[in-house]
XYZ file of C-alpha atoms in Angstrom:
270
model
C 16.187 -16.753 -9.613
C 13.232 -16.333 -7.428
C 15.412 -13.957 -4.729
C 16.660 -12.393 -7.561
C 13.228 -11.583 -8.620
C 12.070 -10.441 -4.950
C 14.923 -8.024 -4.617
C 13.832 -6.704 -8.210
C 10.551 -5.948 -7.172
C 11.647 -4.436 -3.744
C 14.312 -1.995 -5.918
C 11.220 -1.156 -7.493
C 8.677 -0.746 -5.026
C 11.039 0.924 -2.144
C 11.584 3.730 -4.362
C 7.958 4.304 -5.081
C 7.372 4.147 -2.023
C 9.496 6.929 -0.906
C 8.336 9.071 -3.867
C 4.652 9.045 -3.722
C 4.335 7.665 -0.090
C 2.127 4.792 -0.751
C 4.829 2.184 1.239
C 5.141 0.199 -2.213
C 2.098 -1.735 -1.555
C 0.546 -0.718 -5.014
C 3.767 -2.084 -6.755
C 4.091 -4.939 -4.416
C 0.692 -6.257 -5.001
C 0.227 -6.816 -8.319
C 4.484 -8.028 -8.854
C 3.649 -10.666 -5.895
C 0.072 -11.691 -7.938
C 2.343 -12.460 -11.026
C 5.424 -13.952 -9.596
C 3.199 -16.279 -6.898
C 1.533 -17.504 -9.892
C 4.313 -18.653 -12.164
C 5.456 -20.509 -9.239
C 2.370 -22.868 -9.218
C 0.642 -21.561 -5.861
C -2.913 -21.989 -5.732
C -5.002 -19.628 -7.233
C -7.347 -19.566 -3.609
C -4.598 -17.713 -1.892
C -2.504 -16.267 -4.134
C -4.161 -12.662 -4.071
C -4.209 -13.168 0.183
C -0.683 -14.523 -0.065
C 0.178 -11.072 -1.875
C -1.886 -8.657 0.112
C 0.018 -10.218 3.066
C 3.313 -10.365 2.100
C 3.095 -6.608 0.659
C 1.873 -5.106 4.396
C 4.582 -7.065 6.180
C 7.191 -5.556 3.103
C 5.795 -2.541 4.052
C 7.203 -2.176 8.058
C 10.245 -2.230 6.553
C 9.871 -0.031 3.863
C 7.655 2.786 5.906
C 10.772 2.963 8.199
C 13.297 4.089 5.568
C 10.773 6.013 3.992
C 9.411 8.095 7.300
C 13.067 8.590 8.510
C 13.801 10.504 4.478
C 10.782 12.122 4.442
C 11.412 13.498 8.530
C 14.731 14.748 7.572
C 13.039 16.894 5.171
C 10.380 18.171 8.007
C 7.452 16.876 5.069
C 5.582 14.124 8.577
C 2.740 16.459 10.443
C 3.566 14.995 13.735
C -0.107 15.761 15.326
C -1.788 14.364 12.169
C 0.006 11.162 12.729
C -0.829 10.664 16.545
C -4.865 11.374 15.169
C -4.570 8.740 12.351
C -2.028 6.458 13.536
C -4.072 4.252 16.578
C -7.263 4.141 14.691
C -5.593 2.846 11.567
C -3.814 -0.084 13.264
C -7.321 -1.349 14.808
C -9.081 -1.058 11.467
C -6.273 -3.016 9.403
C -6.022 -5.558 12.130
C -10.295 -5.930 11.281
C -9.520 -5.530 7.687
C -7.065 -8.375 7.507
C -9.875 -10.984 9.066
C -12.473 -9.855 6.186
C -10.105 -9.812 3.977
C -9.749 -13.661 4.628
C -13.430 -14.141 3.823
C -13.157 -13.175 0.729
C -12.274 -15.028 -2.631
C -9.126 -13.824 -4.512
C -11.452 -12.745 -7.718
C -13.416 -10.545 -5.217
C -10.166 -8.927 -3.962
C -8.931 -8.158 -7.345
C -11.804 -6.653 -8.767
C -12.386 -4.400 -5.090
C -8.705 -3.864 -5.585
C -8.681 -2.723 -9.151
C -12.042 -0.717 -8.767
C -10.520 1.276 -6.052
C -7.072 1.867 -7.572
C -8.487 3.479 -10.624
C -11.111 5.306 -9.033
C -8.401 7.092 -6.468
C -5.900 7.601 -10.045
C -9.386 9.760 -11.362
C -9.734 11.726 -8.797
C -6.107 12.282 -8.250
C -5.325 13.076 -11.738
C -8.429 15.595 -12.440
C -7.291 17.634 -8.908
C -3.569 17.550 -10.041
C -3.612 21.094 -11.568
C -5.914 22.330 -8.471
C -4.045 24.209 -5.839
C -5.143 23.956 -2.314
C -7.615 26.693 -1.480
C -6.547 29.165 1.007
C -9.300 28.241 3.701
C -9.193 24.716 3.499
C -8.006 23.280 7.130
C -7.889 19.829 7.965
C -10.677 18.287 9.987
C -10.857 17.964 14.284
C -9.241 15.232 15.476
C -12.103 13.372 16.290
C -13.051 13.050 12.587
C -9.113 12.599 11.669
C -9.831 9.097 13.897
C -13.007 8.514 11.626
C -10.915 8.768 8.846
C -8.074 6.313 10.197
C -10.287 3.665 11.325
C -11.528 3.668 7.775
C -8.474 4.167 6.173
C -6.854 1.285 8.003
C -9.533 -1.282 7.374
C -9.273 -0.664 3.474
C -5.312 -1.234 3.464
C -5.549 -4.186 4.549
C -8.565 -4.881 1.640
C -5.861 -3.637 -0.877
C -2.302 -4.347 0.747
C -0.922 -1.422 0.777
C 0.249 1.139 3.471
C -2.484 3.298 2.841
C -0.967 5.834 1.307
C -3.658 5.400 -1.888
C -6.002 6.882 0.119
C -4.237 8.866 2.781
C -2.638 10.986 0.715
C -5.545 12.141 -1.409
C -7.407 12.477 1.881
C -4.622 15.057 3.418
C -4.330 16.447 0.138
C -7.954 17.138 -0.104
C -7.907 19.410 3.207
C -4.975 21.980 1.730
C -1.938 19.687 2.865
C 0.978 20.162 0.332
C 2.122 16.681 -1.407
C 5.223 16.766 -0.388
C 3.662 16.919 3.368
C 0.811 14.481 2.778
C 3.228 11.897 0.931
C 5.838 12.461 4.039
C 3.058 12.045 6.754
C 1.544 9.198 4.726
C 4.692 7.485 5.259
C 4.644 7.441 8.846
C 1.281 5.975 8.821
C 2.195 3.076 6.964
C 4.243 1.775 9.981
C 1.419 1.376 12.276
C -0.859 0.127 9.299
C 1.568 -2.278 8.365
C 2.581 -3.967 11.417
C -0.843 -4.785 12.153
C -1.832 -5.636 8.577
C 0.630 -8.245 8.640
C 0.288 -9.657 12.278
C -3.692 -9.854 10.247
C -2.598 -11.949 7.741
C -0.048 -14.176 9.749
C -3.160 -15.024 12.661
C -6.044 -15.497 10.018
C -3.952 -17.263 7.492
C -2.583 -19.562 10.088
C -6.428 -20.240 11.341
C -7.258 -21.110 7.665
C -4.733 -23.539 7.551
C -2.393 -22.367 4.301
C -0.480 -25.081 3.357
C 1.906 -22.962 1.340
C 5.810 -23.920 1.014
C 7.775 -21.039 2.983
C 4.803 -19.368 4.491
C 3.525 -18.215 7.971
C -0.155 -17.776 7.380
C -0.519 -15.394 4.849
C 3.055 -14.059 4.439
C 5.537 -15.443 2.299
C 9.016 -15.360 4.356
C 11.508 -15.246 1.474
C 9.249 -12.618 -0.750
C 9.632 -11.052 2.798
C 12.879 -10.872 3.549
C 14.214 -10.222 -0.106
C 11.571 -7.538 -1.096
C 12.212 -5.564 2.315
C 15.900 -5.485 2.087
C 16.163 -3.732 -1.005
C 13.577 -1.580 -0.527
C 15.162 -0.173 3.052
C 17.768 1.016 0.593
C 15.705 2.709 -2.436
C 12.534 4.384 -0.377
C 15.064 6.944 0.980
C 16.267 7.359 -2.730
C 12.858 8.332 -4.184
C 11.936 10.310 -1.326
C 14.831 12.910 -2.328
C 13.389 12.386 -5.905
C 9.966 13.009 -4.173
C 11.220 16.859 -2.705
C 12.948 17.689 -6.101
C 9.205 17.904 -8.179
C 6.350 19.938 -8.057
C 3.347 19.164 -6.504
C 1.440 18.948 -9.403
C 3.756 17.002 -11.334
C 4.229 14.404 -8.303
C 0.530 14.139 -8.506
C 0.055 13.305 -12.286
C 2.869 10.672 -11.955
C 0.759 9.263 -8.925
C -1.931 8.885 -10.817
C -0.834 7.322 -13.797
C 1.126 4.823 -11.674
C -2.222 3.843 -10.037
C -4.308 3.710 -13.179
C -2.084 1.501 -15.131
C -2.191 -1.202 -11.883
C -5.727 -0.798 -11.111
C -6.404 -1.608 -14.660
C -4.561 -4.653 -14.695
C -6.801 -6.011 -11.599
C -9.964 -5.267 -12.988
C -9.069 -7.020 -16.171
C -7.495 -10.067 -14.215
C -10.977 -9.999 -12.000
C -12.724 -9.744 -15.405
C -10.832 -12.525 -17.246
C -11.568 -15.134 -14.498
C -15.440 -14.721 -14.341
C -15.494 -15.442 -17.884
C -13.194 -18.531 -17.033
């Protein structure tokens, strides 16, 4: 039942991933939250045992993803070499402060951010990129990356939350900042999840069928189906508009950003 449920959630979150270039994390997150629960795992390391599982999910998933969304010509090559470095070093950082923190921290900083990024992405949907807007020099695309990388790992997820409004922002098309977001979620996620595994194993988790702070069967079940489905919702991804794409981003982030707030919320009152 329990690989059943993995490869459900990896159907699921491949082919988000692939559509809105967010490398499932978002979907991944919360599923692994619920799932980790009913099976009786302590509440301490649940949220860590999620956020770690989903970035090492994620390698997988970014590869299937990036080599749909390439086909298609949608990854800015010189982007990527500006963000990609950067972001590895500030996951890698992220990962260990992630550690420090309690699981109701992470789910309210979690939830806080998810809905705040479906606000801003929703009331710019019907914008269309000015004419003059150019993306920044490198050296502040590097900025950007360092920072973007160090929240994934906060949040679990590739980093396509905040990398694609961030490209969008600058007059990149979605289909282009979904397909470039992609390929930065390779780079975020391998060392996201090398994170997790080193800090998690210096803490000590004594979790059954973990390596720190990755779960290998949620692993291994999650990241074969989604190899499969990413490339699926990428094509879905190049048949919509931008705006529409945009909307449907949104949504999908408000509805699982309010779900961690309220979880945060319910256990302070407990």
């Amino acid at each position: 039942m329990e690989l059943i449920i993995f490869l459900s959630i990896g159907a699921f979150a491949g082919f988000a991933a692939g559509l809105f270039g967010v490398g499932g994390g978002t979907i991944i997150v919360p599923l692994l939250f619920i799932v980790f629960t009913q099976m009786g795992y302590s509440p301490d390391v649940i949220m860590h045992l999620a956020l770690g599982t989903s970035l090492a999910t994620i390698i997988v998933t970014s590869i299937s993803s990036l080599m749909a969304h390439h086909k298609n010509g949608a990854v800015i090559w010189p982007v990527f070499k500006n963000l990609a470095p950067p972001m590895a070093i500030g996951c890698f950082a992220g990962a260990g402060i992630a550690g420090l923190m309690n699981a109701v921290q992470l789910q309210l900083v979690v939830g806080v951010f998810l809905v705040w990024v479906a606000y801003t992405m929703f009331k710019g949907a019907a914008k269309s990129a000015g004419p003059n807007k150019t993306l920044p020099p490198a050296g502040q695309q590097i900025a950007a990356g360092s920072v973007i990388g160090f929240a994934s790992a906060i949040f679990g997820i590739g980093g396509g939350s905040i990398t694609v409004p961030y490209l969008n922002r600058y007059g990149v098309v979605m289909q282009k900042a979904v397909g470039t977001s992609a390929a930065c979620g390779l780079p975020i996620a391998i060392a996201g999840a090398l994170g997790f595994m080193f800090f998690g194993m210096q803490q000590h988790v004594e979790t059954p069928n973990t390596i720190g702070f990755i779960h290998i069967y949620a692993f291994l079940g999650i990241s074969v189906m989604s190899f499969f489905t990413a490339q699926y919702g990428a094509k879905t991804a190049h048949a919509l508009s931008p705006a529409a794409l945009k909307k449907c981003f949104a949504v999908l982030l408000a509805v699982i950003g309010s779900y961690f707030v309220l979880q945060g919320y319910l256990s302070l009152l407990a």
